[in-house]
Amino acid sequence: MAEPTQNLEDHDFSSVTPEDFAALVKQSSATELDELMRGELRQRVLAEIFSRMTRQFRPESAGSLTALIRWELTGGKGEPTAVYDVSVADGVCTATPGPTDATPRVTLALGDADFLRLVSGNASPVLMFMTRKLRATGDVALASGLARLFDIPKPTKN
């Protein structure tokens, strides 16, 4: 079960279930999430999220889709933008840190705290897009259907 948010930095995120991660994000303030996403810990959290993204991919929902989705995570206070490329092709999803040489079909840009809320099922991608917390360039239709390609966790009840 999720522990109190003041100990976010103490978590081994590789052993936290997607549901418990969703609960941690749900009970954390934007300030707490921003504090979590600093330095080496930010890199560990992002690496774990994108690794899980490949495991939570639903190939049956992708069909014959071939696309490169670029994520640009605009870090807070002194943190550089983190870029991950997620490729979907032949029923397989792969995630690569840093921009690849390939041209993305869609680029999604958002802040770290909003990214954590989005991938943990704690935010509506449509509402985030409408309020400009999530910016999509390129194939916006593809962006609007990305959620169906992944098993997005639901926060456990506290």
Short mmCIF file of N, CA and C in Angstrom, two decimals:
data_model
loop_
_atom_site.label_atom_id
_atom_site.label_comp_id
_atom_site.label_asym_id
_atom_site.label_seq_id
_atom_site.Cartn_x
_atom_site.Cartn_y
_atom_site.Cartn_z
N MET A 1 0.84 -1.19 0.00
CA MET A 1 0.00 0.00 0.00
C MET A 1 0.87 1.24 0.00
N ALA A 2 0.36 2.32 -0.51
CA ALA A 2 1.12 3.57 -0.61
C ALA A 2 1.48 4.10 0.77
N GLU A 3 2.70 4.61 0.86
CA GLU A 3 3.16 5.23 2.10
C GLU A 3 2.92 6.72 2.03
N PRO A 4 3.07 7.42 3.15
CA PRO A 4 2.87 8.87 3.14
C PRO A 4 3.79 9.55 2.14
N THR A 5 3.30 10.64 1.57
CA THR A 5 4.02 11.32 0.50
C THR A 5 5.33 11.92 0.95
N GLN A 6 5.52 12.25 2.22
CA GLN A 6 6.76 12.88 2.62
C GLN A 6 7.94 11.94 2.43
N ASN A 7 7.71 10.66 2.16
CA ASN A 7 8.79 9.71 1.96
C ASN A 7 8.90 9.26 0.51
N LEU A 8 8.43 10.06 -0.44
CA LEU A 8 8.48 9.67 -1.84
C LEU A 8 9.90 9.31 -2.27
N GLU A 9 10.86 10.11 -1.85
CA GLU A 9 12.24 9.87 -2.28
C GLU A 9 12.81 8.57 -1.73
N ASP A 10 12.19 8.00 -0.70
CA ASP A 10 12.67 6.76 -0.11
C ASP A 10 12.18 5.51 -0.84
N HIS A 11 11.26 5.67 -1.78
CA HIS A 11 10.68 4.53 -2.48
C HIS A 11 11.65 3.94 -3.49
N ASP A 12 11.64 2.63 -3.57
CA ASP A 12 12.28 1.92 -4.67
C ASP A 12 11.17 1.77 -5.70
N PHE A 13 11.14 2.67 -6.68
CA PHE A 13 10.03 2.71 -7.60
C PHE A 13 9.91 1.47 -8.47
N SER A 14 10.99 0.69 -8.57
CA SER A 14 10.89 -0.54 -9.35
C SER A 14 10.05 -1.59 -8.63
N SER A 15 9.86 -1.44 -7.31
CA SER A 15 9.06 -2.42 -6.57
C SER A 15 7.67 -1.91 -6.22
N VAL A 16 7.34 -0.70 -6.61
CA VAL A 16 6.01 -0.14 -6.35
C VAL A 16 5.09 -0.56 -7.50
N THR A 17 3.94 -1.12 -7.15
CA THR A 17 3.01 -1.54 -8.20
C THR A 17 2.45 -0.30 -8.91
N PRO A 18 1.99 -0.46 -10.14
CA PRO A 18 1.38 0.67 -10.84
C PRO A 18 0.21 1.29 -10.06
N GLU A 19 -0.57 0.46 -9.41
CA GLU A 19 -1.71 0.97 -8.63
C GLU A 19 -1.25 1.77 -7.42
N ASP A 20 -0.22 1.28 -6.74
CA ASP A 20 0.30 2.01 -5.59
C ASP A 20 1.00 3.30 -6.03
N PHE A 21 1.67 3.26 -7.18
CA PHE A 21 2.28 4.48 -7.71
C PHE A 21 1.18 5.51 -8.01
N ALA A 22 0.09 5.05 -8.60
CA ALA A 22 -1.03 5.95 -8.89
C ALA A 22 -1.57 6.56 -7.60
N ALA A 23 -1.66 5.75 -6.54
CA ALA A 23 -2.13 6.27 -5.26
C ALA A 23 -1.15 7.28 -4.67
N LEU A 24 0.15 7.01 -4.80
CA LEU A 24 1.17 7.95 -4.31
C LEU A 24 1.04 9.29 -5.02
N VAL A 25 0.88 9.24 -6.34
CA VAL A 25 0.76 10.47 -7.10
C VAL A 25 -0.52 11.21 -6.71
N LYS A 26 -1.60 10.46 -6.55
CA LYS A 26 -2.89 11.07 -6.21
C LYS A 26 -2.83 11.84 -4.90
N GLN A 27 -2.14 11.30 -3.92
CA GLN A 27 -2.10 11.94 -2.60
C GLN A 27 -0.98 12.97 -2.46
N SER A 28 -0.20 13.17 -3.52
CA SER A 28 0.92 14.11 -3.47
C SER A 28 0.54 15.46 -4.07
N SER A 29 1.02 16.51 -3.46
CA SER A 29 0.79 17.85 -3.99
C SER A 29 1.74 18.10 -5.17
N ALA A 30 1.47 19.14 -5.93
CA ALA A 30 2.35 19.51 -7.04
C ALA A 30 3.75 19.81 -6.52
N THR A 31 3.84 20.45 -5.37
CA THR A 31 5.15 20.76 -4.78
C THR A 31 5.90 19.48 -4.45
N GLU A 32 5.23 18.51 -3.87
CA GLU A 32 5.87 17.23 -3.54
C GLU A 32 6.32 16.50 -4.79
N LEU A 33 5.50 16.54 -5.83
CA LEU A 33 5.88 15.88 -7.08
C LEU A 33 7.06 16.59 -7.72
N ASP A 34 7.07 17.91 -7.67
CA ASP A 34 8.21 18.66 -8.22
C ASP A 34 9.49 18.35 -7.45
N GLU A 35 9.39 18.21 -6.12
CA GLU A 35 10.56 17.86 -5.32
C GLU A 35 11.07 16.47 -5.67
N LEU A 36 10.16 15.56 -5.93
CA LEU A 36 10.54 14.20 -6.31
C LEU A 36 11.31 14.20 -7.62
N MET A 37 10.92 15.06 -8.53
CA MET A 37 11.47 15.04 -9.88
C MET A 37 12.68 15.96 -10.01
N ARG A 38 13.65 15.74 -9.14
CA ARG A 38 14.91 16.50 -9.18
C ARG A 38 16.08 15.55 -9.19
N GLY A 39 17.09 15.94 -9.95
CA GLY A 39 18.36 15.22 -9.94
C GLY A 39 18.26 13.76 -10.36
N GLU A 40 19.08 12.96 -9.70
CA GLU A 40 19.20 11.54 -10.04
C GLU A 40 17.89 10.80 -9.82
N LEU A 41 17.12 11.19 -8.81
CA LEU A 41 15.85 10.53 -8.53
C LEU A 41 14.89 10.71 -9.71
N ARG A 42 14.90 11.88 -10.31
CA ARG A 42 14.05 12.13 -11.48
C ARG A 42 14.38 11.13 -12.58
N GLN A 43 15.66 10.92 -12.83
CA GLN A 43 16.07 9.99 -13.87
C GLN A 43 15.62 8.57 -13.56
N ARG A 44 15.72 8.17 -12.29
CA ARG A 44 15.27 6.82 -11.90
C ARG A 44 13.78 6.66 -12.09
N VAL A 45 13.00 7.67 -11.69
CA VAL A 45 11.54 7.60 -11.82
C VAL A 45 11.15 7.55 -13.29
N LEU A 46 11.73 8.42 -14.11
CA LEU A 46 11.39 8.43 -15.54
C LEU A 46 11.79 7.12 -16.21
N ALA A 47 12.95 6.60 -15.88
CA ALA A 47 13.38 5.32 -16.47
C ALA A 47 12.40 4.21 -16.11
N GLU A 48 11.95 4.20 -14.88
CA GLU A 48 11.00 3.17 -14.46
C GLU A 48 9.65 3.33 -15.16
N ILE A 49 9.17 4.56 -15.27
CA ILE A 49 7.88 4.80 -15.94
C ILE A 49 7.94 4.36 -17.40
N PHE A 50 8.99 4.75 -18.12
CA PHE A 50 9.06 4.39 -19.53
C PHE A 50 9.32 2.89 -19.72
N SER A 51 10.01 2.27 -18.80
CA SER A 51 10.18 0.82 -18.84
C SER A 51 8.84 0.13 -18.66
N ARG A 52 8.06 0.61 -17.72
CA ARG A 52 6.73 0.03 -17.49
C ARG A 52 5.79 0.31 -18.66
N MET A 53 5.97 1.44 -19.30
CA MET A 53 5.12 1.77 -20.44
C MET A 53 5.23 0.67 -21.49
N THR A 54 6.42 0.16 -21.72
CA THR A 54 6.59 -0.89 -22.71
C THR A 54 5.92 -2.19 -22.26
N ARG A 55 5.90 -2.43 -20.95
CA ARG A 55 5.27 -3.64 -20.42
C ARG A 55 3.75 -3.50 -20.34
N GLN A 56 3.25 -2.28 -20.23
CA GLN A 56 1.81 -2.05 -20.12
C GLN A 56 1.17 -1.77 -21.47
N PHE A 57 1.94 -1.91 -22.52
CA PHE A 57 1.47 -1.73 -23.87
C PHE A 57 0.48 -2.83 -24.22
N ARG A 58 -0.58 -2.46 -24.93
CA ARG A 58 -1.62 -3.40 -25.34
C ARG A 58 -1.55 -3.57 -26.87
N PRO A 59 -0.77 -4.53 -27.35
CA PRO A 59 -0.59 -4.68 -28.79
C PRO A 59 -1.89 -4.92 -29.54
N GLU A 60 -2.84 -5.59 -28.90
CA GLU A 60 -4.11 -5.86 -29.56
C GLU A 60 -4.87 -4.57 -29.87
N SER A 61 -4.62 -3.53 -29.11
CA SER A 61 -5.26 -2.23 -29.36
C SER A 61 -4.52 -1.42 -30.42
N ALA A 62 -3.26 -1.74 -30.64
CA ALA A 62 -2.46 -0.98 -31.60
C ALA A 62 -2.69 -1.42 -33.03
N GLY A 63 -3.07 -2.68 -33.21
CA GLY A 63 -3.28 -3.17 -34.56
C GLY A 63 -2.02 -3.00 -35.39
N SER A 64 -2.14 -2.38 -36.55
CA SER A 64 -1.00 -2.20 -37.46
C SER A 64 -0.33 -0.84 -37.29
N LEU A 65 -0.62 -0.15 -36.19
CA LEU A 65 -0.06 1.18 -35.96
C LEU A 65 1.47 1.15 -35.96
N THR A 66 2.04 2.09 -36.68
CA THR A 66 3.48 2.34 -36.63
C THR A 66 3.64 3.83 -36.35
N ALA A 67 4.27 4.15 -35.23
CA ALA A 67 4.40 5.56 -34.86
C ALA A 67 5.52 5.75 -33.86
N LEU A 68 6.12 6.93 -33.92
CA LEU A 68 7.08 7.35 -32.91
C LEU A 68 6.43 8.49 -32.14
N ILE A 69 6.31 8.30 -30.83
CA ILE A 69 5.73 9.32 -29.96
C ILE A 69 6.88 9.88 -29.13
N ARG A 70 7.10 11.17 -29.24
CA ARG A 70 8.17 11.82 -28.48
C ARG A 70 7.55 12.51 -27.27
N TRP A 71 8.11 12.23 -26.12
CA TRP A 71 7.70 12.88 -24.86
C TRP A 71 8.77 13.89 -24.47
N GLU A 72 8.38 15.13 -24.28
CA GLU A 72 9.30 16.17 -23.80
C GLU A 72 8.79 16.62 -22.44
N LEU A 73 9.56 16.31 -21.41
CA LEU A 73 9.16 16.59 -20.03
C LEU A 73 9.97 17.78 -19.54
N THR A 74 9.28 18.89 -19.41
CA THR A 74 9.92 20.16 -19.06
C THR A 74 10.10 20.23 -17.57
N GLY A 75 11.26 19.79 -17.11
CA GLY A 75 11.56 19.75 -15.69
C GLY A 75 11.42 21.10 -15.01
N GLY A 76 11.22 21.06 -13.73
CA GLY A 76 11.09 22.29 -12.94
C GLY A 76 12.44 22.79 -12.48
N LYS A 77 12.46 23.89 -11.83
CA LYS A 77 13.61 24.54 -11.18
C LYS A 77 14.97 23.95 -11.51
N GLY A 78 15.52 24.37 -12.62
CA GLY A 78 16.88 23.99 -12.96
C GLY A 78 17.04 22.63 -13.61
N GLU A 79 15.98 21.89 -13.75
CA GLU A 79 16.07 20.58 -14.39
C GLU A 79 15.94 20.74 -15.90
N PRO A 80 16.75 20.03 -16.66
CA PRO A 80 16.64 20.11 -18.12
C PRO A 80 15.40 19.37 -18.62
N THR A 81 15.03 19.66 -19.83
CA THR A 81 13.94 18.91 -20.45
C THR A 81 14.42 17.49 -20.69
N ALA A 82 13.63 16.53 -20.26
CA ALA A 82 13.94 15.12 -20.50
C ALA A 82 13.13 14.68 -21.72
N VAL A 83 13.78 13.97 -22.61
CA VAL A 83 13.12 13.51 -23.83
C VAL A 83 13.19 11.99 -23.89
N TYR A 84 12.04 11.38 -24.18
CA TYR A 84 11.95 9.95 -24.41
C TYR A 84 11.20 9.74 -25.70
N ASP A 85 11.68 8.82 -26.52
CA ASP A 85 10.98 8.42 -27.73
C ASP A 85 10.37 7.05 -27.50
N VAL A 86 9.07 6.95 -27.75
CA VAL A 86 8.35 5.69 -27.62
C VAL A 86 7.92 5.28 -29.03
N SER A 87 8.41 4.12 -29.43
CA SER A 87 8.12 3.61 -30.77
C SER A 87 7.12 2.47 -30.68
N VAL A 88 6.13 2.52 -31.55
CA VAL A 88 5.14 1.45 -31.67
C VAL A 88 5.22 0.94 -33.10
N ALA A 89 5.52 -0.34 -33.24
CA ALA A 89 5.61 -0.94 -34.57
C ALA A 89 5.51 -2.46 -34.45
N ASP A 90 4.78 -3.06 -35.35
CA ASP A 90 4.66 -4.52 -35.40
C ASP A 90 4.21 -5.12 -34.07
N GLY A 91 3.32 -4.42 -33.37
CA GLY A 91 2.79 -4.93 -32.11
C GLY A 91 3.75 -4.86 -30.94
N VAL A 92 4.82 -4.08 -31.08
CA VAL A 92 5.83 -3.95 -30.02
C VAL A 92 6.01 -2.48 -29.68
N CYS A 93 6.20 -2.21 -28.41
CA CYS A 93 6.45 -0.85 -27.93
C CYS A 93 7.82 -0.82 -27.29
N THR A 94 8.63 0.15 -27.70
CA THR A 94 9.95 0.34 -27.10
C THR A 94 10.08 1.80 -26.68
N ALA A 95 10.85 2.04 -25.65
CA ALA A 95 11.11 3.40 -25.16
C ALA A 95 12.60 3.63 -25.11
N THR A 96 13.00 4.80 -25.61
CA THR A 96 14.42 5.14 -25.68
C THR A 96 14.63 6.51 -25.05
N PRO A 97 15.55 6.62 -24.08
CA PRO A 97 15.84 7.95 -23.54
C PRO A 97 16.57 8.80 -24.56
N GLY A 98 16.28 10.08 -24.53
CA GLY A 98 16.91 11.01 -25.46
C GLY A 98 16.22 10.95 -26.81
N PRO A 99 16.26 12.00 -27.56
CA PRO A 99 15.63 11.95 -28.88
C PRO A 99 16.44 11.06 -29.82
N THR A 100 15.74 10.23 -30.56
CA THR A 100 16.38 9.43 -31.60
C THR A 100 16.46 10.27 -32.87
N ASP A 101 17.05 9.72 -33.90
CA ASP A 101 17.15 10.44 -35.17
C ASP A 101 15.84 10.40 -35.95
N ALA A 102 14.92 9.53 -35.55
CA ALA A 102 13.65 9.39 -36.26
C ALA A 102 12.77 10.62 -36.03
N THR A 103 11.90 10.86 -36.98
CA THR A 103 10.96 11.97 -36.88
C THR A 103 9.71 11.50 -36.16
N PRO A 104 9.33 12.17 -35.07
CA PRO A 104 8.13 11.73 -34.35
C PRO A 104 6.86 12.03 -35.13
N ARG A 105 5.90 11.16 -34.98
CA ARG A 105 4.57 11.40 -35.57
C ARG A 105 3.80 12.39 -34.72
N VAL A 106 4.06 12.35 -33.41
CA VAL A 106 3.46 13.31 -32.49
C VAL A 106 4.46 13.58 -31.37
N THR A 107 4.50 14.82 -30.91
CA THR A 107 5.33 15.20 -29.77
C THR A 107 4.40 15.70 -28.67
N LEU A 108 4.58 15.15 -27.49
CA LEU A 108 3.79 15.55 -26.32
C LEU A 108 4.72 16.24 -25.34
N ALA A 109 4.37 17.46 -24.95
CA ALA A 109 5.20 18.23 -24.02
C ALA A 109 4.38 18.61 -22.81
N LEU A 110 4.94 18.39 -21.63
CA LEU A 110 4.26 18.76 -20.40
C LEU A 110 5.26 18.76 -19.26
N GLY A 111 4.87 19.37 -18.15
CA GLY A 111 5.71 19.42 -16.97
C GLY A 111 5.76 18.08 -16.25
N ASP A 112 6.76 17.93 -15.41
CA ASP A 112 6.96 16.66 -14.70
C ASP A 112 5.76 16.24 -13.85
N ALA A 113 5.25 17.14 -13.01
CA ALA A 113 4.13 16.78 -12.14
C ALA A 113 2.91 16.39 -12.97
N ASP A 114 2.64 17.12 -14.04
CA ASP A 114 1.51 16.78 -14.90
C ASP A 114 1.74 15.44 -15.60
N PHE A 115 2.97 15.16 -15.99
CA PHE A 115 3.29 13.87 -16.59
C PHE A 115 3.00 12.73 -15.61
N LEU A 116 3.43 12.89 -14.36
CA LEU A 116 3.18 11.85 -13.36
C LEU A 116 1.68 11.63 -13.17
N ARG A 117 0.93 12.72 -13.16
CA ARG A 117 -0.53 12.59 -13.02
C ARG A 117 -1.14 11.88 -14.23
N LEU A 118 -0.66 12.22 -15.41
CA LEU A 118 -1.19 11.64 -16.64
C LEU A 118 -0.93 10.14 -16.69
N VAL A 119 0.32 9.71 -16.52
CA VAL A 119 0.66 8.30 -16.67
C VAL A 119 0.18 7.44 -15.50
N SER A 120 -0.21 8.08 -14.41
CA SER A 120 -0.73 7.31 -13.28
C SER A 120 -2.25 7.25 -13.27
N GLY A 121 -2.88 7.82 -14.29
CA GLY A 121 -4.34 7.79 -14.37
C GLY A 121 -5.03 8.81 -13.49
N ASN A 122 -4.27 9.79 -12.99
CA ASN A 122 -4.82 10.80 -12.09
C ASN A 122 -5.18 12.10 -12.79
N ALA A 123 -5.13 12.12 -14.11
CA ALA A 123 -5.48 13.33 -14.85
C ALA A 123 -6.09 12.93 -16.18
N SER A 124 -6.98 13.74 -16.66
CA SER A 124 -7.62 13.53 -17.95
C SER A 124 -6.75 14.13 -19.05
N PRO A 125 -6.31 13.32 -20.03
CA PRO A 125 -5.50 13.89 -21.10
C PRO A 125 -6.26 14.95 -21.90
N VAL A 126 -7.55 14.78 -22.07
CA VAL A 126 -8.35 15.76 -22.81
C VAL A 126 -8.38 17.09 -22.06
N LEU A 127 -8.63 17.04 -20.76
CA LEU A 127 -8.66 18.26 -19.96
C LEU A 127 -7.27 18.91 -19.92
N MET A 128 -6.24 18.10 -19.82
CA MET A 128 -4.87 18.65 -19.80
C MET A 128 -4.57 19.35 -21.13
N PHE A 129 -5.02 18.77 -22.23
CA PHE A 129 -4.81 19.39 -23.54
C PHE A 129 -5.59 20.69 -23.64
N MET A 130 -6.84 20.67 -23.19
CA MET A 130 -7.69 21.86 -23.28
C MET A 130 -7.19 23.00 -22.41
N THR A 131 -6.55 22.68 -21.29
CA THR A 131 -6.03 23.71 -20.38
C THR A 131 -4.55 24.01 -20.66
N ARG A 132 -4.03 23.46 -21.73
CA ARG A 132 -2.66 23.69 -22.19
C ARG A 132 -1.58 23.20 -21.23
N LYS A 133 -1.93 22.27 -20.37
CA LYS A 133 -0.91 21.63 -19.54
C LYS A 133 -0.18 20.57 -20.35
N LEU A 134 -0.86 20.06 -21.37
CA LEU A 134 -0.30 19.08 -22.29
C LEU A 134 -0.36 19.70 -23.68
N ARG A 135 0.81 19.79 -24.31
CA ARG A 135 0.87 20.33 -25.67
C ARG A 135 1.20 19.20 -26.63
N ALA A 136 0.43 19.11 -27.68
CA ALA A 136 0.65 18.07 -28.68
C ALA A 136 0.90 18.74 -30.02
N THR A 137 1.99 18.33 -30.68
CA THR A 137 2.28 18.82 -32.02
C THR A 137 2.43 17.62 -32.94
N GLY A 138 1.96 17.78 -34.14
CA GLY A 138 1.99 16.68 -35.09
C GLY A 138 0.61 16.07 -35.18
N ASP A 139 0.54 14.76 -35.15
CA ASP A 139 -0.71 14.01 -35.32
C ASP A 139 -1.52 14.02 -34.01
N VAL A 140 -2.34 15.05 -33.86
CA VAL A 140 -3.14 15.20 -32.64
C VAL A 140 -4.16 14.07 -32.52
N ALA A 141 -4.64 13.55 -33.64
CA ALA A 141 -5.58 12.43 -33.60
C ALA A 141 -4.91 11.20 -32.97
N LEU A 142 -3.66 10.96 -33.31
CA LEU A 142 -2.93 9.87 -32.68
C LEU A 142 -2.81 10.12 -31.18
N ALA A 143 -2.46 11.35 -30.82
CA ALA A 143 -2.32 11.70 -29.40
C ALA A 143 -3.61 11.43 -28.64
N SER A 144 -4.74 11.74 -29.25
CA SER A 144 -6.02 11.58 -28.56
C SER A 144 -6.36 10.11 -28.30
N GLY A 145 -5.76 9.20 -29.02
CA GLY A 145 -6.05 7.79 -28.83
C GLY A 145 -4.98 7.00 -28.12
N LEU A 146 -3.96 7.66 -27.62
CA LEU A 146 -2.85 6.93 -26.99
C LEU A 146 -3.26 6.15 -25.75
N ALA A 147 -4.18 6.68 -24.97
CA ALA A 147 -4.56 6.02 -23.71
C ALA A 147 -5.05 4.60 -23.95
N ARG A 148 -5.70 4.36 -25.08
CA ARG A 148 -6.22 3.00 -25.34
C ARG A 148 -5.10 1.99 -25.60
N LEU A 149 -3.90 2.48 -25.86
CA LEU A 149 -2.79 1.58 -26.17
C LEU A 149 -2.08 1.03 -24.94
N PHE A 150 -2.44 1.54 -23.76
CA PHE A 150 -1.72 1.17 -22.54
C PHE A 150 -2.69 0.84 -21.41
N ASP A 151 -2.29 -0.10 -20.56
CA ASP A 151 -3.03 -0.35 -19.33
C ASP A 151 -2.63 0.73 -18.35
N ILE A 152 -3.50 1.68 -18.15
CA ILE A 152 -3.22 2.80 -17.25
C ILE A 152 -3.75 2.43 -15.87
N PRO A 153 -2.90 2.54 -14.85
CA PRO A 153 -3.31 2.11 -13.51
C PRO A 153 -4.42 2.99 -12.95
N LYS A 154 -5.12 2.39 -12.02
CA LYS A 154 -6.11 3.12 -11.25
C LYS A 154 -5.59 3.21 -9.82
N PRO A 155 -5.68 4.38 -9.21
CA PRO A 155 -5.19 4.49 -7.82
C PRO A 155 -5.96 3.53 -6.91
N THR A 156 -5.22 2.89 -6.00
CA THR A 156 -5.87 2.05 -5.00
C THR A 156 -6.58 2.96 -4.01
N LYS A 157 -7.62 2.45 -3.40
CA LYS A 157 -8.35 3.26 -2.41
C LYS A 157 -7.55 3.32 -1.12
N ASN A 158 -7.52 4.51 -0.55
CA ASN A 158 -6.77 4.68 0.70
C ASN A 158 -7.62 4.30 1.88
#
